[in-house]
Coordinates of C-alpha atoms (C1' of nucleotides) in Angstrom, one line a residue:
Chain Q
M1 CA -57.0 -16.8 -10.1
E2 CA -59.6 -14.0 -10.2
N3 CA -59.5 -13.2 -13.8
R4 CA -60.5 -16.5 -15.2
T5 CA -63.5 -17.2 -13.0
V6 CA -64.9 -13.7 -13.1
D7 CA -64.8 -13.7 -16.8
T8 CA -66.4 -17.1 -17.1
R9 CA -69.1 -16.2 -14.6
E10 CA -70.0 -13.0 -16.4
R11 CA -69.8 -14.5 -19.8
I12 CA -72.3 -17.2 -18.7
L13 CA -74.6 -14.6 -17.1
D14 CA -74.5 -12.5 -20.2
A15 CA -75.2 -15.4 -22.5
G16 CA -77.9 -16.7 -20.2
E17 CA -79.5 -13.2 -20.0
R18 CA -79.7 -12.9 -23.8
L19 CA -80.8 -16.5 -24.5
F20 CA -83.5 -16.5 -21.7
M21 CA -84.8 -13.3 -23.2
A22 CA -84.9 -14.7 -26.7
H23 CA -86.2 -18.2 -26.1
G24 CA -87.4 -18.3 -22.5
Y25 CA -86.2 -20.4 -19.7
E26 CA -87.4 -23.8 -20.8
G27 CA -86.5 -23.0 -24.4
T28 CA -82.9 -22.4 -23.6
S29 CA -80.5 -25.3 -23.1
M30 CA -77.2 -25.4 -21.1
R31 CA -75.4 -26.2 -24.3
Q32 CA -76.7 -23.1 -26.0
I33 CA -75.6 -21.0 -23.0
T34 CA -72.1 -22.4 -22.7
G35 CA -71.7 -22.5 -26.4
E36 CA -72.5 -18.8 -26.8
A37 CA -70.4 -17.9 -23.7
G38 CA -67.5 -19.9 -25.1
V39 CA -67.0 -21.9 -22.0
N40 CA -67.2 -25.6 -21.1
L41 CA -70.6 -27.2 -20.6
A42 CA -69.8 -28.1 -17.0
A43 CA -69.0 -24.5 -16.1
V44 CA -72.6 -23.5 -15.3
N45 CA -73.0 -26.2 -12.7
Y46 CA -69.6 -25.5 -11.3
H47 CA -70.1 -21.8 -10.9
F48 CA -73.9 -21.6 -10.2
G49 CA -74.9 -25.1 -9.2
S50 CA -77.8 -25.6 -11.5
K51 CA -79.8 -24.0 -14.4
E52 CA -82.4 -22.7 -11.9
S53 CA -79.7 -21.0 -9.8
L54 CA -78.2 -19.5 -12.9
M55 CA -81.6 -18.0 -13.9
Q56 CA -81.9 -16.5 -10.4
E57 CA -78.5 -15.1 -10.5
V58 CA -79.2 -13.5 -13.9
F59 CA -82.1 -11.6 -12.3
R60 CA -80.4 -10.9 -9.0
R61 CA -77.4 -9.2 -10.8
R62 CA -79.8 -6.6 -12.2
L63 CA -82.7 -6.5 -9.7
D64 CA -80.6 -5.7 -6.7
W65 CA -79.5 -2.4 -8.3
L66 CA -83.0 -1.6 -9.7
N67 CA -84.7 -2.2 -6.4
D68 CA -82.2 -0.1 -4.5
E69 CA -82.4 2.6 -7.0
R70 CA -86.2 2.6 -6.8
M71 CA -86.1 2.8 -3.1
R72 CA -83.5 5.6 -3.2
V73 CA -85.5 7.7 -5.6
L74 CA -88.7 7.4 -3.6
D75 CA -86.9 8.2 -0.4
A76 CA -85.5 11.4 -2.0
L77 CA -89.0 12.3 -3.2
E78 CA -90.6 11.8 0.2
A79 CA -87.8 13.7 1.9
E80 CA -88.2 16.5 -0.5
A81 CA -92.0 16.6 0.1
G82 CA -91.5 16.7 3.8
G83 CA -94.6 14.9 5.0
Q84 CA -96.8 16.0 2.2
P85 CA -97.9 13.4 -0.4
V86 CA -95.7 13.0 -3.4
K87 CA -97.2 13.8 -6.8
P88 CA -98.5 10.7 -8.6
S89 CA -96.5 11.6 -11.7
A90 CA -93.3 11.7 -9.7
I91 CA -94.1 8.3 -8.2
V92 CA -94.9 6.8 -11.5
D93 CA -91.7 8.2 -13.0
A94 CA -89.7 6.9 -10.0
F95 CA -91.0 3.4 -10.6
F96 CA -91.3 3.0 -14.3
G97 CA -89.0 5.8 -15.5
T98 CA -86.2 4.3 -13.4
L99 CA -86.9 0.9 -15.0
L100 CA -86.9 2.3 -18.5
R101 CA -83.8 4.4 -18.1
M102 CA -82.1 1.2 -17.1
A103 CA -82.5 0.1 -20.6
G104 CA -80.2 2.9 -21.8
D105 CA -77.4 1.7 -19.5
E106 CA -75.7 -1.2 -21.2
N107 CA -73.8 -1.9 -18.0
R108 CA -77.0 -2.7 -16.2
G109 CA -78.3 -5.1 -18.8
G110 CA -79.8 -2.6 -21.2
M111 CA -82.7 -3.6 -23.4
T112 CA -81.8 -7.2 -23.1
F113 CA -82.5 -7.5 -19.4
L114 CA -85.5 -5.3 -19.6
R115 CA -87.1 -7.5 -22.3
L116 CA -86.2 -10.6 -20.2
L117 CA -87.9 -9.1 -17.2
G118 CA -91.0 -8.1 -19.2
R119 CA -91.5 -11.4 -20.7
T120 CA -90.8 -13.3 -17.5
L121 CA -93.6 -11.5 -15.6
T122 CA -96.1 -13.3 -17.8
E123 CA -94.1 -16.5 -18.2
P124 CA -94.1 -17.7 -14.6
S125 CA -92.4 -21.1 -14.1
E126 CA -93.2 -21.8 -10.5
F127 CA -89.8 -21.1 -9.1
I128 CA -89.3 -17.9 -11.1
R129 CA -92.6 -16.5 -10.0
A130 CA -91.8 -17.3 -6.3
F131 CA -88.4 -15.7 -6.7
L132 CA -89.6 -12.6 -8.4
A133 CA -92.4 -12.2 -5.9
H134 CA -89.8 -12.3 -3.1
E135 CA -87.4 -9.9 -4.8
Y136 CA -90.1 -7.4 -5.5
K137 CA -92.3 -7.5 -2.4
A138 CA -90.7 -4.7 -0.4
V139 CA -90.5 -2.3 -3.2
M140 CA -94.0 -2.9 -4.4
D141 CA -95.4 -2.3 -0.9
R142 CA -93.5 1.0 -0.6
Y143 CA -94.8 2.3 -3.9
K144 CA -98.3 1.2 -3.2
E145 CA -98.3 3.0 0.1
A146 CA -96.9 6.1 -1.7
L147 CA -99.7 6.0 -4.2
F148 CA -102.3 5.5 -1.5
K149 CA -101.2 8.7 0.1
A150 CA -100.9 10.6 -3.2
L151 CA -104.4 9.6 -4.2
P152 CA -106.4 9.6 -1.0
E153 CA -109.7 10.0 -2.8
V154 CA -109.2 6.9 -4.9
P155 CA -110.1 3.5 -3.4
K156 CA -107.1 1.4 -2.6
A157 CA -108.3 -1.5 -4.6
E158 CA -108.6 0.7 -7.7
I159 CA -105.0 1.9 -7.2
V160 CA -103.7 -1.6 -6.9
W161 CA -105.5 -2.6 -10.1
R162 CA -104.2 0.4 -12.0
F163 CA -100.7 -0.3 -10.8
H164 CA -101.2 -3.7 -12.1
F165 CA -102.3 -2.3 -15.5
M166 CA -99.4 0.0 -15.6
L167 CA -97.0 -2.9 -15.0
G168 CA -98.6 -4.7 -17.9
A169 CA -98.4 -1.9 -20.3
T170 CA -94.8 -1.3 -19.5
S171 CA -93.6 -4.9 -19.6
Y172 CA -95.4 -5.4 -22.9
A173 CA -94.1 -2.2 -24.3
I174 CA -90.6 -3.6 -23.7
A175 CA -90.9 -7.3 -24.2
G176 CA -93.1 -6.8 -27.2
T177 CA -90.9 -4.3 -28.9
D178 CA -90.0 -7.0 -31.4
A179 CA -93.1 -9.2 -31.0
L180 CA -95.4 -6.5 -32.3
R181 CA -93.1 -5.6 -35.1
L182 CA -94.7 -8.5 -36.9
V183 CA -98.2 -7.6 -36.0
T184 CA -98.0 -4.0 -37.0
D185 CA -96.3 -2.8 -40.2
W186 CA -93.8 -0.8 -38.2
Q187 CA -93.0 1.6 -40.9
I188 CA -94.7 4.7 -39.4
E189 CA -91.4 6.0 -38.1
A190 CA -87.9 5.0 -38.8
E191 CA -86.3 5.2 -35.4
D192 CA -83.1 3.6 -34.4
S193 CA -83.0 1.6 -31.1
T194 CA -81.8 4.3 -28.8
D195 CA -84.0 7.0 -30.4
R196 CA -87.0 4.7 -29.9
L197 CA -86.1 4.3 -26.2
D198 CA -85.7 8.1 -25.7
R199 CA -89.2 8.6 -27.1
L200 CA -90.7 5.6 -25.4
V201 CA -90.2 7.0 -21.9
P202 CA -92.4 10.1 -22.4
R203 CA -94.9 8.2 -24.5
L204 CA -95.4 5.5 -22.0
M205 CA -95.4 8.0 -19.1
S206 CA -98.2 10.0 -20.7
F207 CA -100.2 6.8 -21.2
L208 CA -99.6 5.5 -17.7
L209 CA -100.6 8.8 -16.0
G210 CA -103.7 9.1 -18.2
G211 CA -104.7 5.6 -17.1
L212 CA -103.9 6.2 -13.5
R213 CA -105.9 9.4 -13.3
A214 CA -108.8 8.2 -15.5
P215 CA -112.4 8.6 -14.1
L216 CA -113.3 5.8 -11.8
P217 CA -115.3 3.0 -13.4
Q218 CA -119.0 2.6 -12.9
F219 CA -119.9 -0.9 -11.8
E220 CA -123.2 -2.3 -12.8
G221 CA -126.0 -1.5 -10.3
E222 CA -124.1 1.3 -8.7
G223 CA -125.0 4.9 -8.9
A224 CA -122.7 7.8 -9.7
Chain D
M1 CA -117.0 -43.4 -36.2
E2 CA -117.4 -39.7 -35.4
N3 CA -117.9 -39.9 -31.7
R4 CA -114.6 -41.4 -30.9
T5 CA -112.4 -39.0 -32.9
V6 CA -114.2 -35.8 -32.1
D7 CA -114.1 -36.6 -28.4
T8 CA -110.4 -37.4 -28.6
R9 CA -109.6 -34.3 -30.6
E10 CA -111.4 -32.1 -28.2
R11 CA -110.1 -33.7 -25.1
I12 CA -106.6 -33.1 -26.4
L13 CA -107.3 -29.5 -27.3
D14 CA -108.8 -28.9 -23.9
A15 CA -105.9 -30.5 -22.1
G16 CA -103.4 -28.7 -24.3
E17 CA -105.1 -25.3 -23.8
R18 CA -105.0 -25.7 -20.0
L19 CA -101.4 -27.0 -19.8
F20 CA -99.9 -24.6 -22.3
M21 CA -101.6 -21.9 -20.2
A22 CA -100.2 -23.2 -16.9
H23 CA -96.7 -24.2 -18.0
G24 CA -96.0 -22.7 -21.4
Y25 CA -95.4 -24.4 -24.7
E26 CA -91.9 -25.6 -24.0
G27 CA -92.8 -26.5 -20.4
T28 CA -95.6 -28.8 -21.5
S29 CA -94.9 -32.4 -22.7
M30 CA -96.9 -34.6 -25.0
R31 CA -97.1 -37.1 -22.2
Q32 CA -98.7 -34.5 -19.8
I33 CA -101.2 -33.6 -22.5
T34 CA -102.2 -37.1 -23.4
G35 CA -102.2 -38.1 -19.8
E36 CA -104.6 -35.4 -18.7
A37 CA -106.7 -36.0 -21.8
G38 CA -106.9 -39.7 -21.0
V39 CA -105.8 -40.7 -24.5
N40 CA -102.9 -42.6 -25.9
L41 CA -99.6 -40.8 -26.4
A42 CA -99.7 -41.3 -30.2
A43 CA -103.1 -39.6 -30.5
V44 CA -101.7 -36.1 -30.8
N45 CA -99.5 -36.9 -33.7
Y46 CA -102.3 -38.9 -35.3
H47 CA -104.9 -36.2 -35.1
F48 CA -102.7 -33.1 -35.3
G49 CA -99.4 -34.2 -36.8
S50 CA -97.1 -32.5 -34.3
K51 CA -96.9 -30.6 -31.1
E52 CA -96.5 -27.3 -33.0
S53 CA -99.6 -28.1 -35.1
L54 CA -101.5 -28.9 -31.9
M55 CA -100.6 -25.5 -30.4
Q56 CA -101.8 -23.7 -33.6
E57 CA -105.0 -25.6 -33.5
V58 CA -105.5 -24.7 -29.8
F59 CA -105.4 -21.1 -30.9
R60 CA -107.3 -21.3 -34.1
R61 CA -110.2 -23.0 -32.4
R62 CA -110.7 -19.8 -30.3
L63 CA -109.2 -17.0 -32.5
D64 CA -111.4 -17.7 -35.5
W65 CA -114.4 -16.8 -33.5
L66 CA -112.8 -13.9 -31.7
N67 CA -111.5 -12.3 -34.9
D68 CA -114.9 -12.8 -36.6
E69 CA -116.7 -11.3 -33.7
R70 CA -114.4 -8.3 -33.5
M71 CA -114.9 -7.6 -37.2
R72 CA -118.6 -8.1 -36.9
V73 CA -118.9 -5.6 -34.0
L74 CA -116.8 -3.0 -35.7
D75 CA -118.8 -3.4 -38.9
A76 CA -121.9 -2.8 -36.9
L77 CA -120.5 0.3 -35.2
E78 CA -119.3 1.8 -38.5
A79 CA -122.7 1.1 -40.2
E80 CA -124.5 2.7 -37.3
A81 CA -122.2 5.8 -37.5
G82 CA -122.9 6.1 -41.2
G83 CA -119.7 7.6 -42.4
Q84 CA -119.0 9.5 -39.2
P85 CA -116.1 8.4 -37.1
V86 CA -116.9 5.9 -34.4
K87 CA -116.3 7.0 -30.8
P88 CA -112.9 5.8 -29.4
S89 CA -114.6 4.3 -26.4
A90 CA -116.8 2.2 -28.6
I91 CA -113.8 1.0 -30.6
V92 CA -111.9 0.1 -27.5
D93 CA -114.8 -1.8 -26.1
A94 CA -115.3 -3.6 -29.4
F95 CA -111.7 -4.8 -29.3
F96 CA -110.9 -5.3 -25.7
G97 CA -114.4 -5.7 -24.3
T98 CA -115.1 -8.5 -26.8
L99 CA -112.0 -10.2 -25.7
L100 CA -112.7 -9.9 -22.0
R101 CA -116.3 -11.0 -22.3
M102 CA -115.0 -14.1 -24.0
A103 CA -113.6 -15.1 -20.6
G104 CA -117.1 -15.4 -19.3
D105 CA -118.1 -17.9 -21.9
E106 CA -116.8 -21.3 -21.0
N107 CA -117.7 -22.7 -24.4
R108 CA -115.2 -20.3 -25.9
G109 CA -112.3 -21.2 -23.6
G110 CA -113.2 -18.9 -20.7
M111 CA -110.4 -17.6 -18.5
T112 CA -108.1 -20.5 -19.5
F113 CA -107.8 -19.5 -23.1
L114 CA -107.7 -15.8 -22.3
R115 CA -104.7 -16.3 -19.9
L116 CA -103.0 -18.5 -22.5
L117 CA -103.4 -15.8 -25.1
G118 CA -102.2 -13.1 -22.7
R119 CA -99.1 -15.0 -21.7
T120 CA -98.3 -16.1 -25.3
L121 CA -98.2 -12.6 -26.5
T122 CA -95.0 -12.1 -24.5
E123 CA -93.7 -15.6 -24.9
P124 CA -93.1 -15.7 -28.5
S125 CA -91.5 -18.9 -29.8
E126 CA -90.7 -18.1 -33.3
F127 CA -93.4 -20.2 -34.9
I128 CA -96.1 -19.0 -32.4
R129 CA -95.2 -15.4 -33.0
A130 CA -95.4 -15.8 -36.8
F131 CA -98.7 -17.7 -36.4
L132 CA -100.3 -15.1 -34.2
A133 CA -99.1 -12.2 -36.4
H134 CA -100.7 -13.8 -39.4
E135 CA -104.0 -14.6 -37.5
Y136 CA -104.2 -11.0 -36.1
K137 CA -103.0 -8.9 -39.0
A138 CA -106.3 -8.2 -40.7
V139 CA -108.1 -7.3 -37.5
M140 CA -105.4 -5.1 -36.2
D141 CA -105.3 -3.2 -39.4
R142 CA -109.0 -2.6 -39.4
Y143 CA -109.0 -1.4 -35.8
K144 CA -106.0 0.9 -36.3
E145 CA -107.7 2.5 -39.2
A146 CA -110.8 3.0 -37.1
L147 CA -108.8 4.7 -34.4
F148 CA -107.0 6.9 -36.9
K149 CA -110.4 8.2 -38.1
A150 CA -111.8 8.5 -34.6
L151 CA -108.8 10.5 -33.4
P152 CA -107.7 12.6 -36.4
E153 CA -105.8 15.1 -34.3
V154 CA -103.6 12.5 -32.8
P155 CA -100.5 11.5 -34.8
K156 CA -100.8 8.0 -36.1
A157 CA -97.6 6.8 -34.6
E158 CA -98.9 7.8 -31.2
I159 CA -102.1 5.9 -31.7
V160 CA -100.2 2.8 -32.7
W161 CA -98.0 3.1 -29.6
R162 CA -101.0 3.5 -27.3
F163 CA -102.8 0.6 -28.9
H164 CA -99.6 -1.3 -28.1
F165 CA -99.8 -0.2 -24.5
M166 CA -103.4 -1.1 -24.2
L167 CA -102.7 -4.6 -25.5
G168 CA -100.0 -4.9 -22.8
A169 CA -102.2 -3.7 -20.0
T170 CA -104.9 -6.1 -21.0
S171 CA -102.8 -9.2 -21.6
Y172 CA -101.1 -8.7 -18.3
A173 CA -104.3 -8.0 -16.5
I174 CA -105.4 -11.4 -17.6
A175 CA -102.3 -13.5 -17.7
G176 CA -101.1 -12.1 -14.5
T177 CA -104.2 -12.6 -12.5
D178 CA -102.5 -15.3 -10.6
A179 CA -98.9 -14.1 -11.1
L180 CA -99.5 -10.9 -9.2
R181 CA -101.4 -12.6 -6.4
L182 CA -98.0 -13.4 -5.1
V183 CA -96.6 -9.9 -5.5
T184 CA -99.4 -8.1 -3.9
D185 CA -101.1 -9.3 -0.8
W186 CA -104.3 -9.7 -2.6
Q187 CA -106.5 -9.2 0.4
I188 CA -108.0 -5.9 -0.5
E189 CA -111.2 -7.4 -1.8
A190 CA -112.6 -10.9 -1.5
E191 CA -114.0 -11.4 -4.9
D192 CA -114.8 -14.8 -6.5
S193 CA -113.6 -15.4 -10.0
T194 CA -116.7 -14.4 -11.9
D195 CA -117.2 -11.4 -9.8
R196 CA -113.6 -10.3 -10.4
L197 CA -114.2 -10.7 -14.2
D198 CA -117.4 -8.6 -14.0
R199 CA -115.5 -5.8 -12.3
L200 CA -112.4 -6.2 -14.4
V201 CA -114.1 -5.1 -17.6
P202 CA -115.1 -1.6 -16.5
R203 CA -111.9 -1.2 -14.5
L204 CA -109.7 -2.0 -17.4
M205 CA -111.8 0.0 -19.8
S206 CA -111.5 3.1 -17.7
F207 CA -107.8 2.7 -17.5
L208 CA -107.4 2.1 -21.3
L209 CA -109.5 5.1 -22.3
G210 CA -107.7 7.3 -19.8
G211 CA -104.4 6.2 -21.4
L212 CA -105.6 6.5 -25.0
R213 CA -106.9 10.0 -24.4
A214 CA -104.1 11.3 -22.3
P215 CA -102.3 14.5 -23.2
L216 CA -99.7 14.0 -25.9
P217 CA -96.1 13.5 -24.6
Q218 CA -93.6 16.3 -24.9
F219 CA -90.3 15.1 -26.4
E220 CA -87.1 16.6 -25.4
G221 CA -86.2 19.7 -27.5
E222 CA -89.7 20.1 -28.8
G223 CA -92.0 23.0 -28.0
A224 CA -95.6 22.9 -26.8
Chain B
dT1 C1' -120.4 -62.3 -41.9
dT2 C1' -116.7 -60.4 -43.8
dA3 C1' -114.0 -56.7 -45.8
dT4 C1' -112.3 -52.0 -45.2
dG5 C1' -110.8 -47.9 -43.5
dA6 C1' -110.4 -45.2 -39.2
dT7 C1' -108.8 -45.0 -34.7
dT8 C1' -106.4 -46.6 -30.6
dA9 C1' -102.7 -49.1 -28.3
dA10 C1' -98.1 -50.6 -26.9
dA11 C1' -93.5 -50.2 -27.6
dA12 C1' -89.5 -48.4 -29.3
dC13 C1' -86.5 -44.8 -31.8
dG14 C1' -82.7 -41.5 -31.8
dA15 C1' -81.9 -37.0 -30.0
dA16 C1' -81.5 -33.7 -26.6
dC17 C1' -81.8 -32.6 -21.9
dG18 C1' -79.6 -31.3 -17.0
dT19 C1' -76.2 -33.1 -14.3
dA20 C1' -72.1 -35.6 -12.4
dT21 C1' -67.4 -37.5 -12.6
dG22 C1' -62.4 -37.7 -12.8
dA23 C1' -58.5 -36.2 -15.1
dA24 C1' -56.0 -32.2 -17.0
dT25 C1' -54.6 -27.5 -16.6
dC26 C1' -54.0 -23.3 -14.5
dA27 C1' -52.4 -19.6 -10.9
dT28 C1' -50.4 -18.9 -6.7
dA29 C1' -47.6 -19.4 -2.4
dA30 C1' -44.2 -21.9 0.2
Chain O
dT1 C1' -39.5 -25.9 -7.9
dT2 C1' -43.0 -28.0 -6.0
dA3 C1' -47.3 -28.5 -3.6
dT4 C1' -52.1 -26.9 -3.4
dG5 C1' -56.4 -25.5 -4.4
dA6 C1' -59.3 -23.5 -8.1
dT7 C1' -60.9 -24.0 -12.5
dT8 C1' -61.5 -26.1 -17.0
dC9 C1' -62.1 -30.0 -19.9
dA10 C1' -63.8 -34.3 -22.2
dT11 C1' -66.9 -37.6 -21.4
dA12 C1' -70.6 -40.2 -19.8
dC13 C1' -74.8 -41.0 -17.0
dG14 C1' -79.8 -41.6 -16.6
dT15 C1' -84.1 -39.3 -18.1
dT16 C1' -87.2 -37.3 -20.8
dC17 C1' -88.4 -35.5 -25.1
dG18 C1' -91.2 -35.6 -29.8
dT19 C1' -92.0 -38.8 -33.0
dT20 C1' -92.6 -43.3 -35.5
dT21 C1' -93.9 -47.9 -36.2
dT22 C1' -96.6 -52.0 -36.2
dA23 C1' -100.2 -54.5 -34.5
dA24 C1' -104.8 -54.5 -32.3
dT25 C1' -109.4 -52.8 -32.1
dC26 C1' -113.3 -50.4 -33.5
dA27 C1' -117.4 -48.9 -36.6
dT28 C1' -119.4 -49.3 -40.9
dA29 C1' -121.0 -51.1 -45.5
dA30 C1' -121.4 -54.7 -48.7

DNA sequence: TTATGATTAAAACGAACGTATGAATCATAA
DNA sequence: TTATGATTCATACGTTCGTTTTAATCATAA
């Protein structure tokens, strides 16, 4: 009794994850999903209720772990620091590094989920946006607070903006891995997929930290 | 004879631009577009041939100017430098600043087109991706070359990656202007839309330059 | 005024969509 | 073995999709 349903559910989730990543939510049909999963068309509505609920479950399956892990790592960092602020580089690594290292774990969705997440952050159907906002709120607040403490001399508004920019650079770096292959003649290096990921983490981390610690902007009409 | 068709065409393009931005390509129907434009349903196919062609025309109307302007500004910078490399900050401003300043010009699409562009870069239906890659190729190549010359000590692969990251931060900063309003309690500053744009440019520029000039990453197993 | 070509309008097309239904099939426990 | 509840299956429902068609309406030139 268990084997059949678990298999069907997971096959649907896997197919949905891959197809939503490749073609977006609106661009993916139930018939594509059930076809790729090798299950009956009615199985999605039977197991998940609706297409929207399936999409939410695709995310929840991965985000629950990711959010817990991010909390756990930050907890450990703060415990280790014992009241002192945590280094910005450690915070950035806890947030973005944890995400990127997820891509190396095929059991947690690997690159497929990461690219789905990246693209979804800028493709906000109303219900997806609301769902992601709810799922992310607690973690975002914790990390923002940590950055405020780590960079007390930087205005909070500036930190929020730069967190915003870091999210963008990261999501694009992932979601666009194939998109930009067309824009740039990607012949500079011949890296296989896992090698590219191994090198992406330090590359992106350098970039993010450089941006986070950049000199503050001068607004028009303000002095130094 | 001219007035009717030009009006209809532009009304359709304006409605398409706004709706594609708000709901994506697949999420927008011809009936929504013609309804908002106040024209007959058949008008899109009459004037543009198909929904895909309309989407392409929505982009071409804005990108032609943007690409020309980016080329023009870089030409001027290189002429001014007279054979010497152009400063990285000037190149970044020519590429990203030109884009962002477009958002202040309502005649060139303003924030609406900018957000559409930002979101489309990570929402690549096959035909859109191919189209954008074609439209952008020449400009991207010119700017990459300029950055190679401006930063001769940085490996080309690293520059390409960082250009990639900068694109992501920028597109997300624009496309996500409303998306993230739900994630963060955006009460830190009360800025109206134009004020936010005025401050976004220097903010983003500082971040991008900080990232572009960050220390090079250390890969595992490599020395300093 | 009338002829002509461009544009708009109303209506319909077949295809694909998400979802619902009821019967068939399965695994399990009495 | 049989009864039961869970799951799968084939099929159809009503809608909406992008597109096409044909006729009406418009602006212009002869």
